[in-house]
PDB file of C-alpha atoms in Angstrom:
ATOM      1  CA  MET A 208       2.925  -1.637 -21.800  1.00  0.00           C
ATOM      2  CA  PRO A 209       2.989  -0.665 -18.008  1.00  0.00           C
ATOM      3  CA  ALA A 210       5.862  -1.392 -15.700  1.00  0.00           C
ATOM      4  CA  ASP A 211       6.362  -4.890 -14.455  1.00  0.00           C
ATOM      5  CA  TYR A 212       5.981  -4.772 -10.393  1.00  0.00           C
ATOM      6  CA  THR A 213       6.532  -8.446  -9.953  1.00  0.00           C
ATOM      7  CA  GLY A 214       9.185  -9.218  -7.305  1.00  0.00           C
ATOM      8  CA  TYR A 215      10.004  -9.274  -3.681  1.00  0.00           C
ATOM      9  CA  TRP A 216      10.742  -5.825  -2.107  1.00  0.00           C
ATOM     10  CA  LYS A 217      12.194  -4.950   1.065  1.00  0.00           C
ATOM     11  CA  MET A 218      11.543  -1.773   2.950  1.00  0.00           C
ATOM     12  CA  ILE A 219      14.460   0.863   3.179  1.00  0.00           C
ATOM     13  CA  SER A 220      12.746   3.850   4.299  1.00  0.00           C
ATOM     14  CA  SER A 221       9.450   5.192   5.718  1.00  0.00           C
ATOM     15  CA  ASP A 222       8.596   8.966   6.303  1.00  0.00           C
ATOM     16  CA  ASN A 223       5.557  10.457   8.070  1.00  0.00           C
ATOM     17  CA  PHE A 224       3.814   7.058   8.457  1.00  0.00           C
ATOM     18  CA  GLU A 225       2.640   7.801  12.070  1.00  0.00           C
ATOM     19  CA  GLU A 226       0.669  10.989  10.816  1.00  0.00           C
ATOM     20  CA  TYR A 227      -0.940   8.719   8.139  1.00  0.00           C
ATOM     21  CA  LEU A 228      -1.831   6.219  10.859  1.00  0.00           C
ATOM     22  CA  LYS A 229      -3.277   9.068  13.036  1.00  0.00           C
ATOM     23  CA  ALA A 230      -5.333  10.177   9.910  1.00  0.00           C
ATOM     24  CA  LEU A 231      -6.777   6.751   9.929  1.00  0.00           C
ATOM     25  CA  ASP A 232      -7.717   6.927  13.578  1.00  0.00           C
ATOM     26  CA  ILE A 233      -5.398   4.026  14.471  1.00  0.00           C
ATOM     27  CA  ASN A 234      -5.020   3.711  18.421  1.00  0.00           C
ATOM     28  CA  VAL A 235      -1.629   4.903  19.765  1.00  0.00           C
ATOM     29  CA  ALA A 236      -0.336   1.449  20.872  1.00  0.00           C
ATOM     30  CA  ILE A 237      -0.871  -0.065  17.361  1.00  0.00           C
ATOM     31  CA  ARG A 238       0.742   3.152  15.861  1.00  0.00           C
ATOM     32  CA  LYS A 239       3.750   2.852  17.988  1.00  0.00           C
ATOM     33  CA  ILE A 240       4.289  -0.745  16.884  1.00  0.00           C
ATOM     34  CA  ALA A 241       3.546  -0.136  13.171  1.00  0.00           C
ATOM     35  CA  VAL A 242       6.054   2.523  12.841  1.00  0.00           C
ATOM     36  CA  LEU A 243       8.750   0.354  14.125  1.00  0.00           C
ATOM     37  CA  LEU A 244       7.930  -2.457  11.276  1.00  0.00           C
ATOM     38  CA  LYS A 245       9.719  -2.738   8.116  1.00  0.00           C
ATOM     39  CA  PRO A 246       7.398  -4.882   6.013  1.00  0.00           C
ATOM     40  CA  ASP A 247       8.176  -6.478   2.729  1.00  0.00           C
ATOM     41  CA  LYS A 248       6.018  -6.514  -0.330  1.00  0.00           C
ATOM     42  CA  ASP A 249       5.696  -9.700  -2.543  1.00  0.00           C
ATOM     43  CA  ILE A 250       4.124  -8.539  -5.817  1.00  0.00           C
ATOM     44  CA  THR A 251       2.808 -10.894  -8.532  1.00  0.00           C
ATOM     45  CA  GLN A 252       1.689  -9.467 -11.815  1.00  0.00           C
ATOM     46  CA  ASN A 253      -0.087 -11.106 -14.558  1.00  0.00           C
ATOM     47  CA  GLY A 254      -1.455  -8.635 -17.167  1.00  0.00           C
ATOM     48  CA  ASP A 255      -4.038  -6.655 -15.269  1.00  0.00           C
ATOM     49  CA  HIS A 256      -4.342  -9.031 -12.529  1.00  0.00           C
ATOM     50  CA  ILE A 257      -1.989  -8.045  -9.398  1.00  0.00           C
ATOM     51  CA  SER A 258      -1.425  -9.629  -6.109  1.00  0.00           C
ATOM     52  CA  ILE A 259       0.409  -7.571  -3.511  1.00  0.00           C
ATOM     53  CA  LYS A 260       1.280  -9.387  -0.173  1.00  0.00           C
ATOM     54  CA  THR A 261       2.436  -7.136   2.621  1.00  0.00           C
ATOM     55  CA  VAL A 262       4.417  -9.192   5.088  1.00  0.00           C
ATOM     56  CA  SER A 263       5.618  -8.179   8.613  1.00  0.00           C
ATOM     57  CA  THR A 264       6.242  -9.898  11.963  1.00  0.00           C
ATOM     58  CA  PHE A 265       3.072  -8.059  13.335  1.00  0.00           C
ATOM     59  CA  LYS A 266       0.428  -8.334  10.731  1.00  0.00           C
ATOM     60  CA  ASN A 267       0.275  -9.392   7.051  1.00  0.00           C
ATOM     61  CA  TYR A 268      -2.079  -7.955   4.584  1.00  0.00           C
ATOM     62  CA  ASP A 269      -3.084  -9.518   1.105  1.00  0.00           C
ATOM     63  CA  MET A 270      -4.474  -7.433  -1.851  1.00  0.00           C
ATOM     64  CA  ASP A 271      -5.611  -9.168  -5.034  1.00  0.00           C
ATOM     65  CA  PHE A 272      -7.263  -7.232  -7.849  1.00  0.00           C
ATOM     66  CA  VAL A 273      -7.700  -6.494 -11.434  1.00  0.00           C
ATOM     67  CA  ILE A 274      -6.837  -3.028 -12.772  1.00  0.00           C
ATOM     68  CA  GLY A 275      -9.785  -0.799 -13.375  1.00  0.00           C
ATOM     69  CA  GLU A 276     -12.363  -3.061 -11.619  1.00  0.00           C
ATOM     70  CA  GLU A 277     -13.934  -1.701  -8.342  1.00  0.00           C
ATOM     71  CA  PHE A 278     -14.233  -4.053  -5.463  1.00  0.00           C
ATOM     72  CA  GLU A 279     -15.017  -4.170  -1.774  1.00  0.00           C
ATOM     73  CA  GLU A 280     -11.763  -4.131   0.079  1.00  0.00           C
ATOM     74  CA  ASP A 281     -11.727  -5.507   3.620  1.00  0.00           C
ATOM     75  CA  LEU A 282      -9.095  -3.374   5.570  1.00  0.00           C
ATOM     76  CA  GLY A 283      -9.870  -5.353   8.788  1.00  0.00           C
ATOM     77  CA  PRO A 284      -6.091  -6.107   9.249  1.00  0.00           C
ATOM     78  CA  VAL A 285      -5.291  -2.541   8.840  1.00  0.00           C
ATOM     79  CA  ASP A 286      -7.887  -0.367  10.403  1.00  0.00           C
ATOM     80  CA  GLY A 287     -11.143  -2.384  10.620  1.00  0.00           C
ATOM     81  CA  ARG A 288     -12.915  -0.676   7.810  1.00  0.00           C
ATOM     82  CA  LYS A 289     -14.377  -1.688   4.481  1.00  0.00           C
ATOM     83  CA  CYS A 290     -14.171   0.551   1.374  1.00  0.00           C
ATOM     84  CA  MET A 291     -14.711   0.431  -2.353  1.00  0.00           C
ATOM     85  CA  THR A 292     -11.398   0.421  -4.041  1.00  0.00           C
ATOM     86  CA  THR A 293     -10.246   1.055  -7.724  1.00  0.00           C
ATOM     87  CA  ILE A 294      -6.852   0.741  -8.896  1.00  0.00           C
ATOM     88  CA  SER A 295      -5.880   1.956 -12.349  1.00  0.00           C
ATOM     89  CA  TRP A 296      -2.663   2.782 -14.371  1.00  0.00           C
ATOM     90  CA  ASP A 297      -1.601   6.479 -14.583  1.00  0.00           C
ATOM     91  CA  GLY A 298       1.383   5.835 -17.074  1.00  0.00           C
ATOM     92  CA  ASP A 299       3.725   3.351 -15.198  1.00  0.00           C
ATOM     93  CA  LYS A 300       2.148   4.272 -11.748  1.00  0.00           C
ATOM     94  CA  LEU A 301      -0.399   2.217  -9.929  1.00  0.00           C
ATOM     95  CA  VAL A 302      -3.091   4.640  -8.511  1.00  0.00           C
ATOM     96  CA  CYS A 303      -5.349   3.474  -5.826  1.00  0.00           C
ATOM     97  CA  VAL A 304      -8.690   5.203  -4.805  1.00  0.00           C
ATOM     98  CA  GLN A 305     -10.265   3.966  -1.667  1.00  0.00           C
ATOM     99  CA  LYS A 306     -13.936   5.318  -1.067  1.00  0.00           C
ATOM    100  CA  GLY A 307     -15.290   5.047   2.396  1.00  0.00           C
ATOM    101  CA  GLU A 308     -15.237   6.651   5.826  1.00  0.00           C
ATOM    102  CA  ILE A 309     -11.909   8.477   5.279  1.00  0.00           C
ATOM    103  CA  GLU A 310     -11.713  11.267   2.869  1.00  0.00           C
ATOM    104  CA  GLY A 311      -8.965  11.289   0.306  1.00  0.00           C
ATOM    105  CA  ARG A 312      -7.690   7.696   1.130  1.00  0.00           C
ATOM    106  CA  GLY A 313      -5.697   5.885  -1.357  1.00  0.00           C
ATOM    107  CA  TRP A 314      -2.093   5.173  -2.504  1.00  0.00           C
ATOM    108  CA  THR A 315       0.274   5.331  -5.530  1.00  0.00           C
ATOM    109  CA  HIS A 316       3.182   2.809  -6.393  1.00  0.00           C
ATOM    110  CA  TRP A 317       5.814   3.675  -8.763  1.00  0.00           C
ATOM    111  CA  ILE A 318       9.125   2.069  -9.783  1.00  0.00           C
ATOM    112  CA  GLU A 319      12.468   3.950 -10.025  1.00  0.00           C
ATOM    113  CA  GLY A 320      15.396   1.738 -11.023  1.00  0.00           C
ATOM    114  CA  ASP A 321      15.630  -1.028  -8.361  1.00  0.00           C
ATOM    115  CA  GLU A 322      13.199   0.837  -5.883  1.00  0.00           C
ATOM    116  CA  LEU A 323       9.457   0.619  -5.292  1.00  0.00           C
ATOM    117  CA  HIS A 324       7.897   3.906  -4.077  1.00  0.00           C
ATOM    118  CA  LEU A 325       4.690   4.051  -2.233  1.00  0.00           C
ATOM    119  CA  GLU A 326       2.909   7.315  -1.312  1.00  0.00           C
ATOM    120  CA  LEU A 327      -0.120   6.521   1.102  1.00  0.00           C
ATOM    121  CA  ARG A 328      -2.768   9.337   1.469  1.00  0.00           C
ATOM    122  CA  ALA A 329      -5.625   9.739   3.933  1.00  0.00           C
ATOM    123  CA  ALA A 330      -7.463  12.736   5.182  1.00  0.00           C
ATOM    124  CA  GLY A 331      -4.751  15.171   4.101  1.00  0.00           C
ATOM    125  CA  ALA A 332      -1.796  13.166   5.595  1.00  0.00           C
ATOM    126  CA  VAL A 333       0.855  11.647   3.210  1.00  0.00           C
ATOM    127  CA  ALA A 334       3.197   9.070   4.097  1.00  0.00           C
ATOM    128  CA  LYS A 335       6.067   7.837   1.659  1.00  0.00           C
ATOM    129  CA  GLN A 336       7.840   4.388   1.761  1.00  0.00           C
ATOM    130  CA  VAL A 337      10.619   2.995  -0.375  1.00  0.00           C
ATOM    131  CA  PHE A 338      11.480  -0.687  -1.085  1.00  0.00           C
ATOM    132  CA  LYS A 339      14.404  -2.054  -2.683  1.00  0.00           C
ATOM    133  CA  LYS A 340      14.050  -5.045  -5.056  1.00  0.00           C
ATOM    134  CA  SER A 341      15.803  -8.148  -3.527  1.00  0.00           C
TER     135      SER A 341
END
C-alpha cells in the first residue's frame, strides 16, 4: 500500500525555485513574487484518487487526478501552458510527468517522517521544497 499523503502541509524550505521558474520562462516580476511565497499544500487521498490544493496569498492551484490516468492539465495559473500529465507511484513516491512545450517537466513528492518533499523539474532545472504536516 502506497504512503498516505492526506493532510495539510506548510512550507518550511525552498531551494533553487527561481531557476526552476526561469526554465518555465516565467517573467522576472512574477518570479520575484513567487520566490517570496510560502504556499501550503492541502492533500486529500482516497485510494488512487488524489487532490492537491496549493494555497498562497498570490495564486492558488488545484490538481485533481487518478494515479496512472493521463489527463490534460491546465497550468494557466502557473505559466499559461497546457500539458498532458500522468502521475504514478514509484514505491511510496508520487512521480509526475508533464508532456508539453517544456522538456523534462514534472515533479516528485515523497514523505519522510512528518515532512513532505517536492522536487520540481523543468528543462534541466531542479528545485526542492519541503513542507511540514500541521
